[in-house]
Coordinates of C-alpha atoms and ligand atoms in Angstrom, one line a residue:
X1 CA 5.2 18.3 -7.0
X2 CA 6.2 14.6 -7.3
X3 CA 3.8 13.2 -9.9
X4 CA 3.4 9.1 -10.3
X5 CA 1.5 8.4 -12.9
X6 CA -1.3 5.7 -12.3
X7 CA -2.4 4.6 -15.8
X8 CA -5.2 7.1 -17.6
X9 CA -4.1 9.7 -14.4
X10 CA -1.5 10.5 -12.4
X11 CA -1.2 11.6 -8.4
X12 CA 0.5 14.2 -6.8
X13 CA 2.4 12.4 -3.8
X14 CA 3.9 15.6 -2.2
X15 CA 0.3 15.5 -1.1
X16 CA -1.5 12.7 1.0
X17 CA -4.0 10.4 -0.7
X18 CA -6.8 8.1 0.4
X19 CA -7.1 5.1 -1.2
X20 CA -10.8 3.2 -0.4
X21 CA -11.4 -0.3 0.5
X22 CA -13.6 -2.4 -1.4
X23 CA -13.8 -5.7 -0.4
X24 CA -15.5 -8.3 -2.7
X25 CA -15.0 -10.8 -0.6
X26 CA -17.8 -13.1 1.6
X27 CA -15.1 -13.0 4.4
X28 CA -13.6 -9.8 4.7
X29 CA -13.1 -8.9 8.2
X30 CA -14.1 -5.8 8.8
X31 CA -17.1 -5.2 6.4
X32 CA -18.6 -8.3 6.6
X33 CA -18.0 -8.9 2.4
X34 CA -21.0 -6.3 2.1
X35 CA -19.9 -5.5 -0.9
X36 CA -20.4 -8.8 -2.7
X37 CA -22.6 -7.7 -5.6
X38 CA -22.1 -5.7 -8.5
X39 CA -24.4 -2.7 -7.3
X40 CA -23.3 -2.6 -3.7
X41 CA -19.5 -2.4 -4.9
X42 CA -20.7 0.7 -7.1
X43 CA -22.5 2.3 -4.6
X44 CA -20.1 2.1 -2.0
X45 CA -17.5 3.1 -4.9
X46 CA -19.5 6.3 -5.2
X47 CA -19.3 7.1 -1.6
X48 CA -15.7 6.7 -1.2
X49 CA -15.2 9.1 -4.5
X50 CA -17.7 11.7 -2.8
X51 CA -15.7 11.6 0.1
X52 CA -12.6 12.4 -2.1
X53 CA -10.9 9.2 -2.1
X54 CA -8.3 9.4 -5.1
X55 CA -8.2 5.6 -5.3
X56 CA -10.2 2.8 -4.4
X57 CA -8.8 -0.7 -4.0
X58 CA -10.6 -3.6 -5.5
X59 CA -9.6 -6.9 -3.7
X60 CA -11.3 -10.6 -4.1
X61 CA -9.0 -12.8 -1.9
X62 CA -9.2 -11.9 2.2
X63 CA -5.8 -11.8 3.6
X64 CA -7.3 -11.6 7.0
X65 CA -5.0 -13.7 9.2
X66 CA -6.8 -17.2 9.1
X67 CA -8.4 -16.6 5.6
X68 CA -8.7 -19.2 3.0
X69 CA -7.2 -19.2 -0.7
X70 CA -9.9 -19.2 -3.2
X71 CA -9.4 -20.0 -6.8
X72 CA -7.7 -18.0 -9.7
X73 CA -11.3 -18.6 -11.3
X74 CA -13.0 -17.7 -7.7
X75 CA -10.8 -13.6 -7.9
X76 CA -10.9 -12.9 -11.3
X77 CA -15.1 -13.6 -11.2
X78 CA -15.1 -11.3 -7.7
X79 CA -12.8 -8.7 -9.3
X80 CA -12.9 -8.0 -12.9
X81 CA -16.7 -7.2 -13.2
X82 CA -16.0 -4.4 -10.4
X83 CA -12.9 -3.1 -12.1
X84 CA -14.4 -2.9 -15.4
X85 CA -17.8 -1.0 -13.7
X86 CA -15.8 1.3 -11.6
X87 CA -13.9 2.4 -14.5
X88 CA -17.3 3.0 -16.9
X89 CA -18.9 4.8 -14.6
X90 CA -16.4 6.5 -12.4
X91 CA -13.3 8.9 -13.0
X92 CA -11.1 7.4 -10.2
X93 CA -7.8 5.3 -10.1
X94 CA -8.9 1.9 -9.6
X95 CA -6.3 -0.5 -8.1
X96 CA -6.2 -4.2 -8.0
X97 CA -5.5 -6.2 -4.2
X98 CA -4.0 -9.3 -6.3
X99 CA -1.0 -11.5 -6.0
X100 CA -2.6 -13.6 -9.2
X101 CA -1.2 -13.3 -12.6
X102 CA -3.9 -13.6 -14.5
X103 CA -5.9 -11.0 -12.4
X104 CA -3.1 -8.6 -13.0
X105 CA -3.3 -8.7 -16.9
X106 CA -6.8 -8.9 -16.8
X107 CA -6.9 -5.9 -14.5
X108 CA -4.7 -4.3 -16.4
X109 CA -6.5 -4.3 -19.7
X110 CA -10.0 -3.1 -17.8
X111 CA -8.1 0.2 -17.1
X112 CA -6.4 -0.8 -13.4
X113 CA -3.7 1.9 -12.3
X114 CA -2.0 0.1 -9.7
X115 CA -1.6 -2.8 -8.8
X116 CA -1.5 -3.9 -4.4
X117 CA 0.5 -7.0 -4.2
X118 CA 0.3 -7.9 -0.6
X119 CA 3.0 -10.9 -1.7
X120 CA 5.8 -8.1 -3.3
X121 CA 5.1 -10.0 -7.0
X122 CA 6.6 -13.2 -5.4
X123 CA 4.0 -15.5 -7.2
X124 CA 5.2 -17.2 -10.3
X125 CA 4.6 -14.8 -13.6
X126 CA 3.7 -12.0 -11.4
X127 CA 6.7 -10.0 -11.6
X128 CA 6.4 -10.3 -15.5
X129 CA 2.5 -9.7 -15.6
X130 CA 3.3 -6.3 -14.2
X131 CA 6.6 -6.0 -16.4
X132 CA 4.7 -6.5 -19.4
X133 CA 2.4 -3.0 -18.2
X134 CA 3.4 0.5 -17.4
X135 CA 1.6 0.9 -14.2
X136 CA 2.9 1.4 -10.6
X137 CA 3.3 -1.2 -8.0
X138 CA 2.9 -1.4 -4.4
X139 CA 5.0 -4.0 -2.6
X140 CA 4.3 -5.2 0.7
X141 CA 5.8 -7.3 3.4
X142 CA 4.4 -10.4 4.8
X143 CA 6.3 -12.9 6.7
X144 CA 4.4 -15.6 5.9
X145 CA 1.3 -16.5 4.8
X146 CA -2.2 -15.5 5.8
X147 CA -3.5 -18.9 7.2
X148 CA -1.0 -19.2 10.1
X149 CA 1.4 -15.5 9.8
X150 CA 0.2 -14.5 13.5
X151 CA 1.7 -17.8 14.9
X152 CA 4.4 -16.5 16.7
X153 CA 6.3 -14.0 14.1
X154 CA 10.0 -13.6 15.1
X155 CA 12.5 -11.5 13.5
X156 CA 16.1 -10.0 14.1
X157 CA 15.4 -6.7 14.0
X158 CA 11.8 -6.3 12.1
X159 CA 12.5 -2.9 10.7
X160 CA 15.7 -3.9 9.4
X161 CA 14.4 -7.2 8.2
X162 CA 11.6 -5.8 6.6
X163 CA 13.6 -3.1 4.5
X164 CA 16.0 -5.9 3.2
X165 CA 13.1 -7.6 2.1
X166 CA 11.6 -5.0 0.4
X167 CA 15.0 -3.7 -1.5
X168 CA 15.8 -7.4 -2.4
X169 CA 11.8 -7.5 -4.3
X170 CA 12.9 -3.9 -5.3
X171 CA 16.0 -5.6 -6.9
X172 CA 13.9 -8.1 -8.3
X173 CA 11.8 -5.5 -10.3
X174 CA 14.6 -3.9 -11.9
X175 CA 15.9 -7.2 -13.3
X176 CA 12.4 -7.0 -15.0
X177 CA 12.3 -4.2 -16.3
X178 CA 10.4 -2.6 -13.8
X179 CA 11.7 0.8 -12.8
X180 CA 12.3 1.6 -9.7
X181 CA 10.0 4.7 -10.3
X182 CA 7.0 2.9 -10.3
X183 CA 7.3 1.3 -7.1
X184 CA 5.4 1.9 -3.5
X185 CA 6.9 0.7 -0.4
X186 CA 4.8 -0.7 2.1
X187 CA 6.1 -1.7 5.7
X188 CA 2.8 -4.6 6.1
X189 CA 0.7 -3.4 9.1
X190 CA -1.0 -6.9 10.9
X191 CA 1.3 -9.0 7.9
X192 CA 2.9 -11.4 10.5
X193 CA 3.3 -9.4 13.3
X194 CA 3.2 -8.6 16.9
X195 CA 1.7 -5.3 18.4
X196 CA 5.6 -4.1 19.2
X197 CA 6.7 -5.1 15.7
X198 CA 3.6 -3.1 14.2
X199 CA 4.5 0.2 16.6
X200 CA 8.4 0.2 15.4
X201 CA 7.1 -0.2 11.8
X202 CA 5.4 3.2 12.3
X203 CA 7.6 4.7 14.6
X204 CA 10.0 4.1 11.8
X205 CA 8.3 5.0 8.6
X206 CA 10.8 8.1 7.9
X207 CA 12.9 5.2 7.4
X208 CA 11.3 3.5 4.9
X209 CA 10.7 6.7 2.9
X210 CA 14.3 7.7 3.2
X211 CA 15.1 4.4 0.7
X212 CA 13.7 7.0 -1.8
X213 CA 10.4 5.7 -2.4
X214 CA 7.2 6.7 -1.5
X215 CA 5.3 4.5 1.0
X216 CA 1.7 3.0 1.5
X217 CA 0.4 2.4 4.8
X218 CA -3.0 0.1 5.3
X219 CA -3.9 -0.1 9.0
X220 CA -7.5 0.9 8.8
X221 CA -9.3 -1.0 11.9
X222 CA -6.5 -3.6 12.1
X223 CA -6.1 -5.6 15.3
X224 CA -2.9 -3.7 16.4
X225 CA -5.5 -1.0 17.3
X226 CA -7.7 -2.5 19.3
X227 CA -4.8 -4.5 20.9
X228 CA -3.8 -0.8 22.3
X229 CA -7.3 0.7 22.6
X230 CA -9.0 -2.6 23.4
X231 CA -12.0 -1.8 21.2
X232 CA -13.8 -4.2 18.8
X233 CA -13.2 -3.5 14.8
X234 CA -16.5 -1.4 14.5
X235 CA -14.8 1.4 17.2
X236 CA -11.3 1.1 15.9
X237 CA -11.8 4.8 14.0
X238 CA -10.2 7.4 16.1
X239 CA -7.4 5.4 16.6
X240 CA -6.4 4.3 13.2
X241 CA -6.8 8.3 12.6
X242 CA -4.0 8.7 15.0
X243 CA -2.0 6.4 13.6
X244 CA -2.3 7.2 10.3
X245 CA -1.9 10.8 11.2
X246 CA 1.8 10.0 12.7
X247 CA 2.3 7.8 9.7
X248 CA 2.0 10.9 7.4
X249 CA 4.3 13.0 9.5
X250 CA 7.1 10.7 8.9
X251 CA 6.2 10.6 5.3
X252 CA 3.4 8.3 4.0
X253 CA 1.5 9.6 1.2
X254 CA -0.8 7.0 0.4
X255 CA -3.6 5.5 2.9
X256 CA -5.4 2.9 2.9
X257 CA -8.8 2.9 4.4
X258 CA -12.1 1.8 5.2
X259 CA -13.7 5.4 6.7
X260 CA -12.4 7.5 3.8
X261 CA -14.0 11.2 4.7
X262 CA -12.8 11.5 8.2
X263 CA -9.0 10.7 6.6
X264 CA -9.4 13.4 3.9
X265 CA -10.4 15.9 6.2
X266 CA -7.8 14.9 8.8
X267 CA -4.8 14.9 5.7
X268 CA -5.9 18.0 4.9
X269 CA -5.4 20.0 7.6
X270 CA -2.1 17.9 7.9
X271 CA -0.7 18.9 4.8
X272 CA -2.0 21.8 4.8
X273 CA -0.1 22.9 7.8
X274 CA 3.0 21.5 6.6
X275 CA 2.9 23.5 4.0
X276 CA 2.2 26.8 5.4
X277 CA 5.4 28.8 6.3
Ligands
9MG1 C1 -5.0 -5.8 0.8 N1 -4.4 -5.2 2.0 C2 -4.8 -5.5 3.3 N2 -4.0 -4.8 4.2 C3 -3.1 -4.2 3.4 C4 -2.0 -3.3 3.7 O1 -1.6 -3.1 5.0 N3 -1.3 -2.8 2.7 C5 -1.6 -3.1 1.4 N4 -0.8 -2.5 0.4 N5 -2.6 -3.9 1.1 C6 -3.3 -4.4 2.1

């Protein structure tokens, strides 16, 4: 067992979990921002839950390469209605896609459990936002921002570059007061990067897991697989199966995703065989 404890529950992450996308966005890439009202964003929250998603991940700001800022005002009117429905009507872990500091102590107080920072808490106030709660934190790289982070990305070595990022915000945490064991690693599928970057990324993940934390992967329907499949974001399924299948047999636990029952079913027969000796 390795329990992390995500507010009002807590998660066993020896074993694999889904975490669902719900976009409440006009924009977002792959869903069109179907879920823009109040009763969609329940419905679909139901469906992920039946399909035994343990989390679903409430975000109001597309960070689709290209996408436009919108306003603190703008998130926390897209977000903080869902959070607080999710968490009447639902027993699930409900995380909050925000970089925002006032979305993250708003969040917090409607009963969030995690919080996805896509910007590692590098926002001013955000690192004491989540310092002043208890709840976990996943930091992710981008190199970057969202309007032009596909322009050409360049490192030295990316998965050396991107693991010195992510120890230098893990650094930044425990100067906080945030402990290290409330911290989620992710790598930053599509986050300024090439195809090749991407695939060493994954090919590497043990890596990331080896800096003793656990680590979050979100590639659901991303370009980098229809760049290998050449397939348009409605047929990108099978392959972001594959990939998040190699992902969790170098050691990510957590997965986030738009088709949530074929990734339950897959991880379970994945961990299950791992565990059988
Ligand atoms: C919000 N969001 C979009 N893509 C993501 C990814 O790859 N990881 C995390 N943590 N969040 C993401």
């Amino acid at each position: 067992m390795s329990l992390m404890s995500f507010g009002d529950k807590s998660l066993d992450l020896s074993l694999p979990h889904v975490m669902g996308i719900l976009n409440v966005t006009p924009d977002s890439f792959s869903d069109g921002g179907v879920f823009h009202s109040l009763d969609a964003a329940l419905r679909q929250s139901e469906k992920m839950i039946v399909e035994g998603a343990s989390i679903i991940d409430v975000g109001g700001e597309s960070t689709r390469p290209g996408a436009v800022p919108v306003s603190i005002q703008q998130e926390m009117d897209r977000v903080l209605p869902v959070i607080e429905a999710i968490k009447k009507r639902f027993d699930i872990i409900v995380s909050v896609d925000t970089s925002t500091t006032q979305v993250i102590r708003e969040a917090a107080r409607l009963g969030a459990g995690l919080i996805n920072d896509v910007r590692a808490l590098e926002r001013d106030g955000a690192l004491q936002a989540v310092a002043e709660t208890v709840l976990p934190v996943c930091l992710m790289h981008m190199k970057g921002v969202p309007q032009t982070m596909q322009q050409q990305p360049d490192y030295g070595s990316v998965v050396d570059d991107v693991m010195q990022y992510l120890l230098s915000r893990v650094v930044e945490c425990e100067r906080v007061g945030i402990d290290r064991s409330r911290l989620i690693l992710d790598p930053g599928i599509g986050f300024g990067k090439t195809l090749s970057h991407n695939l060493s990324l994954l090919n590497r993940t043990s890596q990331f897991k080896e800096m003793g934390f656990e680590v979050l992967i979100g590639l659901s329907r991303k370009t980098m697989i229809g760049d290998v499949l050449n397939l348009p974001v409605d047929e990108r399924l099978y392959g972001t199966m594959g990939a998040n299948a190699s992902a969790y047999s170098k050691g990510a636990r957590l997965f986030r995703v738009h088709d949530v029952r074929p990734h339950v079913e897959m991880l379970a027969l994945m961990s299950r065989i791992e565990r059988e000796i």
